[in-house]
Coordinates of C-alpha atoms in Angstrom, one line a residue:
X1 CA 0.2 0.1 0.1
X2 CA 1.1 3.6 -0.7
X3 CA 2.3 5.5 2.3
X4 CA 0.1 8.5 3.5
X5 CA 1.0 12.1 3.0
X6 CA 4.0 13.1 5.0
X7 CA 6.3 10.3 4.4
X8 CA 8.2 9.1 1.3
X9 CA 10.4 6.0 0.9
X10 CA 12.7 5.3 -1.9
X11 CA 15.7 2.9 -2.5
X12 CA 16.4 -0.6 -2.4
X13 CA 14.7 -3.3 -0.6
X14 CA 31.5 5.0 19.5
X15 CA 29.9 4.9 22.3
X16 CA 26.4 4.5 23.6
X17 CA 24.6 7.5 25.2
X18 CA 21.3 7.3 26.9
X19 CA 19.0 10.3 27.0
X20 CA 16.0 9.8 29.2
X21 CA 13.8 7.1 27.4
X22 CA 16.1 6.5 24.3
X23 CA 19.1 4.5 23.5
X24 CA 21.2 5.4 20.7
X25 CA 24.9 5.6 19.8
X26 CA 26.6 8.2 17.7
X27 CA 28.8 6.7 15.1
X28 CA 32.6 8.5 14.8
X29 CA 32.1 11.9 12.7
X30 CA 34.7 12.1 9.9
X31 CA 37.3 14.8 10.0
X32 CA 36.4 18.0 8.1
X33 CA 32.6 17.5 8.4
X34 CA 32.6 16.4 4.9
X35 CA 30.2 13.3 5.4
X36 CA 27.4 12.5 2.9
X37 CA 28.2 15.7 0.4
X38 CA 25.2 14.6 -1.9
X39 CA 22.8 15.1 0.7
X40 CA 23.8 18.5 1.2
X41 CA 24.1 19.7 -2.3
X42 CA 21.6 22.4 -3.8
X43 CA 20.5 19.7 -6.3
X44 CA 19.2 17.3 -3.3
X45 CA 17.7 20.2 -1.5
X46 CA 15.6 21.1 -4.8
X47 CA 14.7 17.6 -5.0
X48 CA 13.4 17.8 -1.3
X49 CA 11.5 20.8 -2.1
X50 CA 9.6 19.2 -5.1
X51 CA 9.1 16.1 -3.1
X52 CA 7.7 17.8 0.0
X53 CA 6.2 21.1 -1.6
X54 CA 8.1 22.9 1.0
X55 CA 9.9 25.9 -0.5
X56 CA 13.0 27.7 0.5
X57 CA 14.8 24.6 2.2
X58 CA 18.2 25.1 3.2
X59 CA 20.9 22.5 4.7
X60 CA 22.4 23.0 8.1
X61 CA 26.2 23.6 7.6
X62 CA 26.4 23.1 11.3
X63 CA 24.8 19.6 11.3
X64 CA 23.2 20.3 14.7
X65 CA 21.9 16.7 15.7
X66 CA 22.6 15.2 12.2
X67 CA 25.0 12.8 10.8
X68 CA 25.8 8.9 11.3
X69 CA 24.1 7.1 13.9
X70 CA 24.5 3.4 15.1
X71 CA 21.9 1.8 17.4
X72 CA 23.1 -1.1 19.3
X73 CA 21.2 -4.3 20.5
X74 CA 18.3 -3.5 22.3
X75 CA 18.5 0.0 21.4
X76 CA 15.4 2.1 20.4
X77 CA 14.1 5.7 20.1
X78 CA 11.0 6.7 22.1
X79 CA 8.2 8.3 20.3
X80 CA 8.8 12.1 20.0
X81 CA 8.3 15.0 17.7
X82 CA 11.8 16.9 16.9
X83 CA 13.1 20.1 18.2
X84 CA 12.3 23.1 15.7
X85 CA 15.0 25.2 16.4
X86 CA 18.0 24.7 18.7
X87 CA 19.9 27.0 21.0
X88 CA 23.5 26.6 22.0
X89 CA 23.7 25.6 25.7
X90 CA 26.7 27.9 25.9
X91 CA 25.6 31.2 24.6
X92 CA 21.8 30.8 24.2
X93 CA 21.8 31.5 20.6
X94 CA 20.0 30.1 17.7
X95 CA 22.4 27.8 15.9
X96 CA 20.1 26.2 13.4
X97 CA 19.4 28.0 10.1
X98 CA 15.8 28.6 10.6
X99 CA 12.8 26.3 11.5
X100 CA 13.4 22.6 11.1
X101 CA 11.1 21.3 8.4
X102 CA 12.3 18.1 6.8
X103 CA 14.1 15.0 8.0
X104 CA 15.8 12.7 5.7
X105 CA 17.1 9.3 6.8
X106 CA 19.3 7.1 4.8
X107 CA 19.6 3.4 6.0
X108 CA 22.8 1.7 5.8
X109 CA 22.3 -2.0 6.8
X110 CA 22.4 -4.7 4.0
X111 CA 19.8 -7.6 4.3
X112 CA 17.9 -6.2 7.3
X113 CA 14.8 -8.1 8.0
X114 CA 11.9 -6.8 10.0
X115 CA 12.6 -9.4 12.7
X116 CA 15.9 -7.6 13.5
X117 CA 13.8 -4.6 14.7
X118 CA 14.6 -1.0 14.4
X119 CA 12.0 -0.1 11.9
X120 CA 11.0 3.5 11.6
X121 CA 7.6 4.4 13.0
X122 CA 5.3 7.5 12.0
X123 CA 2.3 8.0 14.5
X124 CA -0.6 10.2 14.1
X125 CA -1.7 12.4 16.9
X126 CA -3.4 16.0 17.5
X127 CA -1.8 19.3 18.5
X128 CA -2.7 18.4 22.2
X129 CA -1.4 14.8 22.1
X130 CA -4.5 13.4 23.3
X131 CA -4.2 10.2 21.2
X132 CA -1.5 8.3 19.3
X133 CA -2.4 6.2 16.2
X134 CA 0.5 3.9 14.7
X135 CA 0.2 4.7 11.0
X136 CA 3.5 3.8 9.2
X137 CA 6.3 1.3 9.5
X138 CA 9.4 1.4 7.4
X139 CA 11.9 -1.6 7.7
X140 CA 15.5 0.0 7.4
X141 CA 16.7 -1.6 4.1
X142 CA 19.8 -1.0 2.7
X143 CA 20.0 2.4 0.4
X144 CA 16.4 3.3 1.6
X145 CA 15.6 6.9 1.9
X146 CA 12.9 8.1 4.3
X147 CA 11.9 11.7 4.0
X148 CA 9.0 13.2 6.2
X149 CA 8.0 16.8 7.1
X150 CA 8.7 18.0 10.7
X151 CA 5.8 19.7 12.5
X152 CA 4.5 19.5 16.1
X153 CA 2.6 16.5 15.4
X154 CA 5.2 14.6 13.4
X155 CA 5.4 11.8 15.9
X156 CA 8.1 9.1 15.1
X157 CA 10.6 6.6 16.6
X158 CA 11.5 3.0 16.7
X159 CA 10.5 0.9 19.6
X160 CA 11.0 -2.7 18.1
X161 CA 14.2 -3.2 20.0
X162 CA 17.2 -3.9 17.6
X163 CA 18.2 -7.7 17.8
X164 CA 20.4 -8.5 14.6
X165 CA 21.5 -12.2 15.1
X166 CA 25.0 -11.3 14.6
X167 CA 24.8 -8.3 17.0
X168 CA 25.1 -5.8 14.1
X169 CA 24.0 -2.3 15.1
X170 CA 21.2 -0.3 13.1
X171 CA 23.2 2.4 11.1
X172 CA 21.8 5.5 9.4
X173 CA 22.6 8.8 8.1
X174 CA 20.2 11.4 9.5
X175 CA 20.1 15.0 7.7
X176 CA 17.8 17.8 8.5
X177 CA 16.7 20.9 6.6
X178 CA 15.3 24.4 7.4
X179 CA 13.3 27.2 6.2
X180 CA 13.4 30.8 7.2
X181 CA 9.5 30.9 8.1
X182 CA 6.7 28.6 9.0
X183 CA 3.9 30.9 8.1
X184 CA 2.9 28.3 5.6
X185 CA 2.5 25.5 8.0
X186 CA -0.2 25.6 10.7
X187 CA 0.9 22.6 12.5
X188 CA 4.1 24.2 13.6
X189 CA 3.7 26.5 16.7
X190 CA 6.0 29.6 16.3
X191 CA 7.5 29.0 19.8
X192 CA 10.9 27.5 20.2
X193 CA 11.0 24.0 21.7
X194 CA 13.4 21.0 22.0
X195 CA 12.3 17.6 21.2
X196 CA 8.9 16.5 22.9
X197 CA 8.8 12.7 23.7
X198 CA 5.4 11.0 24.3
X199 CA 5.1 9.8 28.1
X200 CA 5.4 6.2 28.6
X201 CA 5.7 5.4 24.8
X202 CA 8.9 3.5 25.6
X203 CA 7.1 1.1 27.9
X204 CA 5.8 -0.9 24.8
X205 CA 9.4 -1.6 23.4
X206 CA 10.3 -5.4 22.9
X207 CA 12.1 -7.9 20.7
X208 CA 8.7 -9.4 19.9
X209 CA 6.9 -6.2 19.3
X210 CA 7.6 -6.2 15.4
X211 CA 5.1 -9.3 15.3
X212 CA 2.6 -7.9 17.8
X213 CA 2.1 -4.5 16.9
X214 CA 0.8 -3.5 13.4
X215 CA 0.3 -0.3 11.6
X216 CA -1.9 0.8 8.9
X217 CA 0.9 0.9 6.3
X218 CA 4.0 -1.2 6.0
X219 CA 6.9 -0.6 3.9
X220 CA 9.1 -3.7 3.7

């Protein structure tokens, strides 16, 4: 079945840090911040504008919160919506180039199966977070690119615990794109906030959850 509006999927089928309800590992950063230059090219940014119908996108040269990630065995990411701008803890200044509007996630594991966990999840909600409805699941196949718009209600994460039989971590490159204004998007509150996590959502995480919890749409 086709994925609903707000998500697009394309492509073929080191140390760990814990922040609250999520477990994720950051892969070593290449020197010079020259990783994945194609995802930061103007041509790719124009492609994202056409795909999402969001104009005036720009890449983040500072790569705040972006780059390569590696999620180890039994790792997960609790359901949340992303920060819309980011302040430097040291200076209090905004260090992102506008309002965060688009996420692009490139998956790097070959021959990944649903039962290995780590599938990307997209959930529906309202602006008061009165409900959560599991809508989309994307298995992180090699060279698959997931693109989705970032709003106050773009709830996502992955709660199927990573459990590759050989202990291989789930590997991705995450890139974020911004616009100078958000007047075109009513689902973004023009108030700066960090990532907002859904209370208790991590409680359903397990190695067997991939078999038990089914959304409306699955991209294998």
